[in-house]
Amino acid sequence: SQKIEQNSEALNIQEGKTATLTCNYTNYSPAYLQWYRQDPGRGPVFLLLIRENEKEKRKERLKVTFDTTLKQSLFHITASQPADSATYLCALGGYNTDKLIFGTGTRLQVFP
Amino acid sequence: NAGVTQTPKFQVLKTGQSMTLQCAQDMNHNSMYWYRQDPGMGLRLIYYSASEGTTDKGEVPNGYNVSRLNKREFSLRLESAAPSQTSVYFCASSLGSQDTQYFGPGTRLTVL
């Protein structure tokens, strides 16, 4: 069955550094991949979408890469700030389906 | 625009009781979804509706029923609640396939 792995341990980094979160998947050939941010007690909020034929996508301080050979996506936050502290979820989408498969998320903590 | 709204925010049920979780969106989206989120399990799809009048099972549909009342509203019903259904429930909507999903604030349900 399909499996998505995100680092279950929290990532702690210092303000100003670059945070890198990993999303690995098996037994799936996604058409696209999305990243969401979730704050405690709230629903996930969409950040970025990258399609299978795209290597990299950027939005302000965020960068996502997608390697379909390695079956991996990396999510980078440059010049991180304490306000970036949250849980980040990756989600895979297939062809001709509205369904997303979500990873369990990685909690990021940025300390001053 | 309110986006995606869910009621109630919190609910406590006794085993065997029934209830309906309500969800509405004002973005004229075609697709709507119900997820549950449990610690260490991530978001799991219960049911979804690709368009008004259609519904399909997701990953964990047992013990639930849904109704796509109209384009705006998608309800989730627990006919006979069980402690295993204690979870946080999120409703989401999207314009269609491969589009961003917009999430509601969630309903925290406890079944005693």
Short mmCIF file of N, CA and C in Angstrom, two decimals, chain B residues 40-87:
data_model
loop_
_atom_site.label_atom_id
_atom_site.label_comp_id
_atom_site.label_asym_id
_atom_site.label_seq_id
_atom_site.Cartn_x
_atom_site.Cartn_y
_atom_site.Cartn_z
N GLY B 40 -0.12 10.72 15.57
CA GLY B 40 0.73 9.71 14.94
C GLY B 40 0.17 9.07 13.69
N MET B 41 -1.07 9.44 13.33
CA MET B 41 -1.72 8.80 12.16
C MET B 41 -1.87 9.78 11.00
N GLY B 42 -1.75 11.03 11.27
CA GLY B 42 -1.95 12.00 10.20
C GLY B 42 -3.41 12.15 9.82
N LEU B 43 -3.67 12.86 8.76
CA LEU B 43 -5.02 13.06 8.25
C LEU B 43 -5.42 11.86 7.41
N ARG B 44 -6.57 11.28 7.71
CA ARG B 44 -7.06 10.14 6.93
C ARG B 44 -8.44 10.48 6.38
N LEU B 45 -8.61 10.19 5.10
CA LEU B 45 -9.85 10.53 4.41
C LEU B 45 -10.95 9.55 4.77
N ILE B 46 -12.09 10.09 5.19
CA ILE B 46 -13.23 9.25 5.55
C ILE B 46 -14.15 9.08 4.33
N TYR B 47 -14.63 10.18 3.81
CA TYR B 47 -15.48 10.22 2.62
C TYR B 47 -15.16 11.49 1.85
N TYR B 48 -15.48 11.47 0.57
CA TYR B 48 -15.38 12.70 -0.19
C TYR B 48 -16.50 12.76 -1.22
N SER B 49 -16.69 13.95 -1.76
CA SER B 49 -17.73 14.18 -2.75
C SER B 49 -17.13 15.03 -3.86
N ALA B 50 -17.02 14.45 -5.04
CA ALA B 50 -16.40 15.16 -6.17
C ALA B 50 -17.35 16.19 -6.79
N SER B 51 -18.63 16.01 -6.56
CA SER B 51 -19.60 16.98 -7.08
C SER B 51 -20.91 16.77 -6.33
N GLU B 52 -21.80 17.74 -6.47
CA GLU B 52 -23.10 17.64 -5.84
C GLU B 52 -23.79 16.36 -6.31
N GLY B 53 -24.29 15.58 -5.35
CA GLY B 53 -25.02 14.37 -5.69
C GLY B 53 -24.18 13.11 -5.73
N THR B 54 -22.86 13.25 -5.55
CA THR B 54 -21.99 12.06 -5.57
C THR B 54 -21.16 12.02 -4.29
N THR B 55 -20.97 10.80 -3.77
CA THR B 55 -20.09 10.60 -2.63
C THR B 55 -19.31 9.31 -2.83
N ASP B 56 -18.10 9.26 -2.28
CA ASP B 56 -17.27 8.06 -2.40
C ASP B 56 -16.53 7.82 -1.10
N LYS B 57 -16.24 6.54 -0.84
CA LYS B 57 -15.51 6.19 0.36
C LYS B 57 -14.04 6.56 0.25
N GLY B 58 -13.49 6.92 1.40
CA GLY B 58 -12.06 7.16 1.49
C GLY B 58 -11.37 5.99 2.14
N GLU B 59 -10.35 6.30 2.92
CA GLU B 59 -9.53 5.26 3.55
C GLU B 59 -10.20 4.60 4.75
N VAL B 60 -11.00 5.36 5.52
CA VAL B 60 -11.57 4.85 6.77
C VAL B 60 -13.06 5.17 6.87
N PRO B 61 -13.91 4.61 6.01
CA PRO B 61 -15.33 4.97 5.99
C PRO B 61 -16.22 4.24 7.01
N ASN B 62 -15.73 3.14 7.59
CA ASN B 62 -16.59 2.32 8.44
C ASN B 62 -17.08 3.09 9.66
N GLY B 63 -18.39 3.02 9.90
CA GLY B 63 -18.99 3.69 11.05
C GLY B 63 -19.49 5.09 10.74
N TYR B 64 -19.34 5.52 9.49
CA TYR B 64 -19.74 6.88 9.09
C TYR B 64 -20.65 6.83 7.87
N ASN B 65 -21.48 7.86 7.76
CA ASN B 65 -22.25 8.11 6.54
C ASN B 65 -22.17 9.59 6.22
N VAL B 66 -22.34 9.92 4.95
CA VAL B 66 -22.27 11.33 4.54
C VAL B 66 -23.45 11.68 3.66
N SER B 67 -23.70 12.98 3.59
CA SER B 67 -24.73 13.52 2.69
C SER B 67 -24.21 14.79 2.07
N ARG B 68 -24.22 14.84 0.74
CA ARG B 68 -23.91 16.10 0.06
C ARG B 68 -25.26 16.75 -0.23
N LEU B 69 -25.67 17.61 0.69
CA LEU B 69 -27.01 18.17 0.67
C LEU B 69 -27.22 19.09 -0.53
N ASN B 70 -26.21 19.83 -0.88
CA ASN B 70 -26.22 20.74 -2.03
C ASN B 70 -24.76 21.07 -2.31
N LYS B 71 -24.50 22.02 -3.17
CA LYS B 71 -23.10 22.30 -3.50
C LYS B 71 -22.34 22.83 -2.29
N ARG B 72 -23.01 23.54 -1.42
CA ARG B 72 -22.36 24.19 -0.29
C ARG B 72 -22.12 23.26 0.89
N GLU B 73 -22.99 22.29 1.14
CA GLU B 73 -23.00 21.58 2.41
C GLU B 73 -22.70 20.09 2.27
N PHE B 74 -21.89 19.60 3.22
CA PHE B 74 -21.49 18.19 3.22
C PHE B 74 -21.45 17.75 4.68
N SER B 75 -22.36 16.86 5.07
CA SER B 75 -22.46 16.48 6.48
C SER B 75 -21.92 15.07 6.70
N LEU B 76 -21.44 14.83 7.91
CA LEU B 76 -20.89 13.53 8.31
C LEU B 76 -21.70 13.02 9.49
N ARG B 77 -22.22 11.81 9.40
CA ARG B 77 -23.06 11.26 10.46
C ARG B 77 -22.43 10.03 11.08
N LEU B 78 -22.44 10.04 12.41
CA LEU B 78 -22.05 8.85 13.17
C LEU B 78 -23.34 8.26 13.72
N GLU B 79 -23.71 7.08 13.25
CA GLU B 79 -24.99 6.48 13.65
C GLU B 79 -24.95 5.91 15.06
N SER B 80 -23.83 5.30 15.42
CA SER B 80 -23.68 4.69 16.74
C SER B 80 -22.23 4.87 17.15
N ALA B 81 -21.97 5.96 17.87
CA ALA B 81 -20.59 6.35 18.15
C ALA B 81 -19.86 5.31 19.01
N ALA B 82 -18.57 5.14 18.71
CA ALA B 82 -17.70 4.23 19.45
C ALA B 82 -16.49 5.00 19.94
N PRO B 83 -15.86 4.57 21.05
CA PRO B 83 -14.66 5.26 21.54
C PRO B 83 -13.57 5.40 20.49
N SER B 84 -13.49 4.45 19.54
CA SER B 84 -12.48 4.52 18.48
C SER B 84 -12.71 5.69 17.53
N GLN B 85 -13.87 6.31 17.62
CA GLN B 85 -14.17 7.47 16.78
C GLN B 85 -13.81 8.79 17.47
N THR B 86 -13.23 8.71 18.65
CA THR B 86 -12.68 9.91 19.29
C THR B 86 -11.55 10.43 18.42
N SER B 87 -11.68 11.67 17.99
CA SER B 87 -10.72 12.21 17.04
C SER B 87 -11.02 13.69 16.81
#
